[in-house]
């Protein structure tokens, strides 16, 4: 059945892979599933047709036959559950490892991503406020608190828990958002972890696909 995802018609990052359709593309590439992309403008995202798919008027969405999903966590989990390659097998031996990989997906989205988004918003939306300069170091330190903990857990391991999983996919994409801040460079093992994710052929294909849409075009 054809899978169709939505992405920005015009991406604010000009194709640096930071918009969240990249993590869905990456998951589909990891499990070798073809997909189509429907591009949506910022105004179309807030119109009834798109709101029926995504109640918050965002991208990405995922359609497959009768199924329509939103939220990248749910979408990547769905892909991982239905195709081999992103989660350990649900066998007696693999069940615990599978549960731990899913835990890392939630940790990426619920524990690591929020302070990173807070930093992105502080830089993007609050720079002109009188209190911005005073607040920014506090927000940056909240990111560092999480990265200190994540870095300690990862240590010199290749991936978060054994083989590469949907948990790593999600964590790497969440951490990428920090690159412009320079904070990731303070953590050599996390920088190397992100680089390992980016070196995966599936990631490269996903990145190239979104770059091909936006490179050289004015960002929206
Ligand atoms: N929790 C949702 C999920 O994980 O699916 C969040 C989805 C979301 O934030 N979507 C954003 C969106 O549609 C695009 S990815 N925004 C439009 C809106 O809310 O009106 C966020 C994003 C956008 C741009 C960059 N960038 O240019 O660097 C990075 C990330």
mmCIF file of C-alpha atoms and ligand atoms in Angstrom:
data_model
loop_
_atom_site.group_PDB
_atom_site.id
_atom_site.type_symbol
_atom_site.label_atom_id
_atom_site.label_comp_id
_atom_site.label_asym_id
_atom_site.label_seq_id
_atom_site.Cartn_x
_atom_site.Cartn_y
_atom_site.Cartn_z
ATOM 1 C CA UNK A 1 0.000 0.000 0.000
ATOM 2 C CA UNK A 2 1.353 3.423 -0.905
ATOM 3 C CA UNK A 3 2.658 5.507 1.962
ATOM 4 C CA UNK A 4 2.271 9.270 1.624
ATOM 5 C CA UNK A 5 3.821 11.726 4.034
ATOM 6 C CA UNK A 6 3.512 15.484 4.152
ATOM 7 C CA UNK A 7 6.370 17.970 4.284
ATOM 8 C CA UNK A 8 6.834 21.733 4.085
ATOM 9 C CA UNK A 9 6.326 23.183 0.633
ATOM 10 C CA UNK A 10 9.040 25.602 1.608
ATOM 11 C CA UNK A 11 11.231 24.646 4.563
ATOM 12 C CA UNK A 12 12.557 27.326 6.924
ATOM 13 C CA UNK A 13 15.884 25.469 7.196
ATOM 14 C CA UNK A 14 16.358 25.343 3.418
ATOM 15 C CA UNK A 15 16.898 21.567 3.500
ATOM 16 C CA UNK A 16 19.246 21.039 6.471
ATOM 17 C CA UNK A 17 17.118 18.077 7.490
ATOM 18 C CA UNK A 18 15.808 19.664 10.697
ATOM 19 C CA UNK A 19 12.102 19.592 9.844
ATOM 20 C CA UNK A 20 10.476 16.531 11.309
ATOM 21 C CA UNK A 21 9.566 14.807 8.066
ATOM 22 C CA UNK A 22 13.279 13.869 7.910
ATOM 23 C CA UNK A 23 12.933 11.425 10.805
ATOM 24 C CA UNK A 24 9.965 9.745 9.100
ATOM 25 C CA UNK A 25 11.808 9.596 5.769
ATOM 26 C CA UNK A 26 14.818 8.116 7.601
ATOM 27 C CA UNK A 27 12.691 5.436 9.278
ATOM 28 C CA UNK A 28 11.109 4.492 5.937
ATOM 29 C CA UNK A 29 14.545 4.304 4.328
ATOM 30 C CA UNK A 30 15.879 2.111 7.163
ATOM 31 C CA UNK A 31 13.145 -0.437 6.484
ATOM 32 C CA UNK A 32 13.356 -0.029 2.704
ATOM 33 C CA UNK A 33 9.770 1.164 2.248
ATOM 34 C CA UNK A 34 8.999 3.500 -0.666
ATOM 35 C CA UNK A 35 6.949 6.604 0.023
ATOM 36 C CA UNK A 36 5.443 9.610 -1.669
ATOM 37 C CA UNK A 37 5.536 13.159 -0.393
ATOM 38 C CA UNK A 38 2.775 15.731 -0.552
ATOM 39 C CA UNK A 39 4.054 19.248 0.009
ATOM 40 C CA UNK A 40 1.927 21.582 2.098
ATOM 41 C CA UNK A 41 2.133 25.360 2.325
ATOM 42 C CA UNK A 42 1.955 27.123 5.693
ATOM 43 C CA UNK A 43 -1.552 28.347 4.907
ATOM 44 C CA UNK A 44 -2.775 24.935 3.656
ATOM 45 C CA UNK A 45 -1.565 23.374 6.927
ATOM 46 C CA UNK A 46 -4.217 25.359 8.788
ATOM 47 C CA UNK A 47 -7.058 24.517 6.397
ATOM 48 C CA UNK A 48 -9.734 21.862 7.024
ATOM 49 C CA UNK A 49 -8.305 19.236 4.651
ATOM 50 C CA UNK A 50 -4.969 19.158 6.460
ATOM 51 C CA UNK A 51 -6.490 19.679 9.914
ATOM 52 C CA UNK A 52 -8.498 16.502 9.337
ATOM 53 C CA UNK A 53 -5.166 14.680 9.114
ATOM 54 C CA UNK A 54 -3.313 16.698 11.729
ATOM 55 C CA UNK A 55 -5.432 18.446 14.377
ATOM 56 C CA UNK A 56 -2.569 20.815 15.225
ATOM 57 C CA UNK A 57 -1.994 21.868 11.629
ATOM 58 C CA UNK A 58 1.568 20.619 11.352
ATOM 59 C CA UNK A 59 3.766 18.353 9.278
ATOM 60 C CA UNK A 60 4.553 15.541 8.943
ATOM 61 C CA UNK A 61 1.529 13.305 8.542
ATOM 62 C CA UNK A 62 1.490 9.692 7.363
ATOM 63 C CA UNK A 63 -1.185 8.073 5.217
ATOM 64 C CA UNK A 64 -1.334 4.415 4.285
ATOM 65 C CA UNK A 65 -4.661 3.123 2.954
ATOM 66 C CA UNK A 66 -7.327 3.923 5.560
ATOM 67 C CA UNK A 67 -4.773 4.882 8.179
ATOM 68 C CA UNK A 68 -3.811 8.503 8.819
ATOM 69 C CA UNK A 69 -1.300 9.311 11.547
ATOM 70 C CA UNK A 70 0.329 12.423 12.948
ATOM 71 C CA UNK A 71 3.147 12.855 15.543
ATOM 72 C CA UNK A 72 6.541 11.574 14.491
ATOM 73 C CA UNK A 73 6.802 9.343 17.566
ATOM 74 C CA UNK A 74 3.634 7.475 16.603
ATOM 75 C CA UNK A 75 4.588 7.373 12.934
ATOM 76 C CA UNK A 76 8.102 6.020 13.474
ATOM 77 C CA UNK A 77 6.772 3.514 16.011
ATOM 78 C CA UNK A 78 4.159 2.343 13.504
ATOM 79 C CA UNK A 79 6.814 1.902 10.815
ATOM 80 C CA UNK A 80 9.107 0.072 13.265
ATOM 81 C CA UNK A 81 6.321 -2.244 14.384
ATOM 82 C CA UNK A 82 5.369 -3.260 10.868
ATOM 83 C CA UNK A 83 8.788 -3.698 9.263
ATOM 84 C CA UNK A 84 11.977 -5.343 10.444
ATOM 85 C CA UNK A 85 15.038 -3.224 11.057
ATOM 86 C CA UNK A 86 14.200 -0.606 13.664
ATOM 87 C CA UNK A 87 13.295 -2.623 16.756
ATOM 88 C CA UNK A 88 14.586 -5.897 18.186
ATOM 89 C CA UNK A 89 12.273 -8.853 17.471
ATOM 90 C CA UNK A 90 9.357 -9.403 19.810
ATOM 91 C CA UNK A 91 10.578 -12.886 20.770
ATOM 92 C CA UNK A 92 11.206 -14.195 24.259
ATOM 93 C CA UNK A 93 14.851 -13.161 23.886
ATOM 94 C CA UNK A 94 14.203 -9.859 22.162
ATOM 95 C CA UNK A 95 11.147 -8.563 24.028
ATOM 96 C CA UNK A 96 13.088 -6.733 26.739
ATOM 97 C CA UNK A 97 15.491 -5.176 24.244
ATOM 98 C CA UNK A 98 12.494 -4.082 22.162
ATOM 99 C CA UNK A 99 10.865 -2.460 25.195
ATOM 100 C CA UNK A 100 14.119 -0.655 26.002
ATOM 101 C CA UNK A 101 14.458 0.626 22.417
ATOM 102 C CA UNK A 102 10.900 1.988 22.632
ATOM 103 C CA UNK A 103 11.815 3.592 25.947
ATOM 104 C CA UNK A 104 14.644 5.454 24.183
ATOM 105 C CA UNK A 105 12.174 6.741 21.582
ATOM 106 C CA UNK A 106 10.085 8.205 24.393
ATOM 107 C CA UNK A 107 13.173 9.549 26.156
ATOM 108 C CA UNK A 108 14.243 11.346 22.985
ATOM 109 C CA UNK A 109 10.808 12.934 22.544
ATOM 110 C CA UNK A 110 9.737 13.531 26.139
ATOM 111 C CA UNK A 111 12.971 14.209 27.993
ATOM 112 C CA UNK A 112 15.656 15.379 25.570
ATOM 113 C CA UNK A 113 13.671 17.208 22.894
ATOM 114 C CA UNK A 114 11.732 19.662 25.147
ATOM 115 C CA UNK A 115 14.740 21.660 26.437
ATOM 116 C CA UNK A 116 16.227 21.666 22.922
ATOM 117 C CA UNK A 117 12.996 23.091 21.513
ATOM 118 C CA UNK A 118 12.924 25.620 24.319
ATOM 119 C CA UNK A 119 16.396 26.773 23.255
ATOM 120 C CA UNK A 120 15.396 26.955 19.598
ATOM 121 C CA UNK A 121 12.341 29.031 20.529
ATOM 122 C CA UNK A 122 14.359 31.275 22.848
ATOM 123 C CA UNK A 123 16.756 32.039 20.006
ATOM 124 C CA UNK A 124 14.188 32.332 17.261
ATOM 125 C CA UNK A 125 11.222 33.984 18.934
ATOM 126 C CA UNK A 126 12.520 35.791 22.014
ATOM 127 C CA UNK A 127 15.718 37.488 20.853
ATOM 128 C CA UNK A 128 14.110 40.933 20.763
ATOM 129 C CA UNK A 129 12.801 40.728 24.346
ATOM 130 C CA UNK A 130 14.507 42.787 27.035
ATOM 131 C CA UNK A 131 15.024 39.693 29.175
ATOM 132 C CA UNK A 132 16.324 37.436 26.407
ATOM 133 C CA UNK A 133 20.050 37.855 27.155
ATOM 134 C CA UNK A 134 19.498 37.048 30.822
ATOM 135 C CA UNK A 135 17.310 34.018 30.136
ATOM 136 C CA UNK A 136 19.306 32.367 27.339
ATOM 137 C CA UNK A 137 22.136 30.983 29.539
ATOM 138 C CA UNK A 138 19.526 29.379 31.815
ATOM 139 C CA UNK A 139 17.860 27.689 28.868
ATOM 140 C CA UNK A 140 21.246 26.555 27.513
ATOM 141 C CA UNK A 141 22.160 25.083 30.885
ATOM 142 C CA UNK A 142 18.927 23.093 30.963
ATOM 143 C CA UNK A 143 19.991 21.567 27.651
ATOM 144 C CA UNK A 144 23.453 20.836 29.109
ATOM 145 C CA UNK A 145 21.865 19.113 32.117
ATOM 146 C CA UNK A 146 20.211 16.624 29.780
ATOM 147 C CA UNK A 147 23.252 16.220 27.546
ATOM 148 C CA UNK A 148 25.496 15.559 30.556
ATOM 149 C CA UNK A 149 23.194 12.711 31.531
ATOM 150 C CA UNK A 150 22.823 11.350 28.018
ATOM 151 C CA UNK A 151 26.555 11.562 27.383
ATOM 152 C CA UNK A 152 27.281 9.692 30.637
ATOM 153 C CA UNK A 153 24.848 6.930 29.666
ATOM 154 C CA UNK A 154 26.116 6.572 26.099
ATOM 155 C CA UNK A 155 29.772 6.529 27.178
ATOM 156 C CA UNK A 156 31.811 5.040 24.360
ATOM 157 C CA UNK A 157 29.010 2.786 23.106
ATOM 158 C CA UNK A 158 28.060 2.943 19.459
ATOM 159 C CA UNK A 159 24.302 3.151 20.074
ATOM 160 C CA UNK A 160 22.131 3.664 23.150
ATOM 161 C CA UNK A 161 21.267 0.015 23.793
ATOM 162 C CA UNK A 162 22.940 -2.586 21.626
ATOM 163 C CA UNK A 163 22.115 -2.452 17.926
ATOM 164 C CA UNK A 164 20.888 0.712 16.174
ATOM 165 C CA UNK A 165 17.153 1.147 16.795
ATOM 166 C CA UNK A 166 14.241 3.548 16.371
ATOM 167 C CA UNK A 167 15.373 4.980 19.724
ATOM 168 C CA UNK A 168 18.707 6.007 18.189
ATOM 169 C CA UNK A 169 17.010 7.340 15.078
ATOM 170 C CA UNK A 170 14.818 9.586 17.172
ATOM 171 C CA UNK A 171 17.626 10.661 19.523
ATOM 172 C CA UNK A 172 20.023 11.509 16.699
ATOM 173 C CA UNK A 173 17.401 13.607 14.938
ATOM 174 C CA UNK A 174 16.509 15.410 18.167
ATOM 175 C CA UNK A 175 20.194 16.187 18.879
ATOM 176 C CA UNK A 176 20.803 17.478 15.353
ATOM 177 C CA UNK A 177 18.655 20.488 16.158
ATOM 178 C CA UNK A 178 21.453 21.610 18.541
ATOM 179 C CA UNK A 179 24.132 21.841 15.902
ATOM 180 C CA UNK A 180 23.786 25.566 15.144
ATOM 181 C CA UNK A 181 24.116 26.350 18.884
ATOM 182 C CA UNK A 182 27.568 24.745 19.178
ATOM 183 C CA UNK A 183 26.471 23.009 22.407
ATOM 184 C CA UNK A 184 26.691 19.550 20.855
ATOM 185 C CA UNK A 185 30.421 20.152 20.212
ATOM 186 C CA UNK A 186 30.919 20.257 23.999
ATOM 187 C CA UNK A 187 30.112 16.520 24.033
ATOM 188 C CA UNK A 188 32.512 14.620 21.756
ATOM 189 C CA UNK A 189 30.782 11.277 22.298
ATOM 190 C CA UNK A 190 27.355 12.748 21.427
ATOM 191 C CA UNK A 191 28.768 14.543 18.368
ATOM 192 C CA UNK A 192 30.303 11.258 17.228
ATOM 193 C CA UNK A 193 26.993 9.481 17.911
ATOM 194 C CA UNK A 194 25.120 11.976 15.721
ATOM 195 C CA UNK A 195 27.791 11.615 13.022
ATOM 196 C CA UNK A 196 27.358 7.818 13.116
ATOM 197 C CA UNK A 197 23.628 8.260 12.572
ATOM 198 C CA UNK A 198 24.230 10.657 9.702
ATOM 199 C CA UNK A 199 26.665 8.217 8.118
ATOM 200 C CA UNK A 200 23.995 5.538 7.762
ATOM 201 C CA UNK A 201 23.032 5.053 4.105
ATOM 202 C CA UNK A 202 19.332 5.294 5.011
ATOM 203 C CA UNK A 203 19.882 8.684 6.650
ATOM 204 C CA UNK A 204 21.837 9.906 3.637
ATOM 205 C CA UNK A 205 19.012 8.931 1.305
ATOM 206 C CA UNK A 206 16.431 10.659 3.522
ATOM 207 C CA UNK A 207 18.556 13.797 3.782
ATOM 208 C CA UNK A 208 19.195 13.925 0.037
ATOM 209 C CA UNK A 209 15.485 13.527 -0.722
ATOM 210 C CA UNK A 210 14.483 16.513 1.394
ATOM 211 C CA UNK A 211 17.463 18.609 0.257
ATOM 212 C CA UNK A 212 16.491 18.049 -3.364
ATOM 213 C CA UNK A 213 13.160 19.752 -2.618
ATOM 214 C CA UNK A 214 14.509 22.876 -0.954
ATOM 215 C CA UNK A 215 18.094 23.522 -2.080
ATOM 216 C CA UNK A 216 18.429 26.820 -3.843
ATOM 217 C CA UNK A 217 14.833 27.819 -3.167
ATOM 218 C CA UNK A 218 13.903 30.710 -0.888
ATOM 219 C CA UNK A 219 12.880 29.377 2.553
ATOM 220 C CA UNK A 220 9.395 29.974 3.864
HETATM 221 N N1 LIG B 1 5.278 16.801 17.991
HETATM 222 C C1 LIG B 1 5.130 16.937 16.559
HETATM 223 C C2 LIG B 1 5.815 15.747 15.875
HETATM 224 O O1 LIG B 1 6.809 15.218 16.407
HETATM 225 O O2 LIG B 1 5.329 15.331 14.822
HETATM 226 C C3 LIG B 1 5.739 18.275 16.132
HETATM 227 C C4 LIG B 1 5.511 18.550 14.669
HETATM 228 C C5 LIG B 1 6.080 19.905 14.289
HETATM 229 O O3 LIG B 1 6.611 20.656 15.138
HETATM 230 N N2 LIG B 1 5.989 20.230 13.015
HETATM 231 C C6 LIG B 1 6.499 21.500 12.531
HETATM 232 C C7 LIG B 1 5.384 22.291 11.894
HETATM 233 O O4 LIG B 1 4.557 21.757 11.189
HETATM 234 C C8 LIG B 1 7.574 21.232 11.483
HETATM 235 S S1 LIG B 1 8.989 20.438 12.160
HETATM 236 N N3 LIG B 1 5.379 23.608 12.118
HETATM 237 C C9 LIG B 1 4.433 24.495 11.504
HETATM 238 C C10 LIG B 1 3.388 24.936 12.465
HETATM 239 O O5 LIG B 1 3.347 24.484 13.637
HETATM 240 O O6 LIG B 1 2.595 25.794 12.036
HETATM 241 C C11 LIG B 1 9.642 21.757 13.229
HETATM 242 C C12 LIG B 1 10.749 22.470 12.549
HETATM 243 C C13 LIG B 1 10.494 23.475 11.668
HETATM 244 C C14 LIG B 1 11.548 24.151 11.083
HETATM 245 C C15 LIG B 1 12.826 23.804 11.403
HETATM 246 N N4 LIG B 1 13.902 24.512 10.828
HETATM 247 O O7 LIG B 1 13.709 25.207 9.849
HETATM 248 O O8 LIG B 1 15.038 24.412 11.319
HETATM 249 C C16 LIG B 1 13.087 22.782 12.284
HETATM 250 C C17 LIG B 1 12.031 22.103 12.850
#
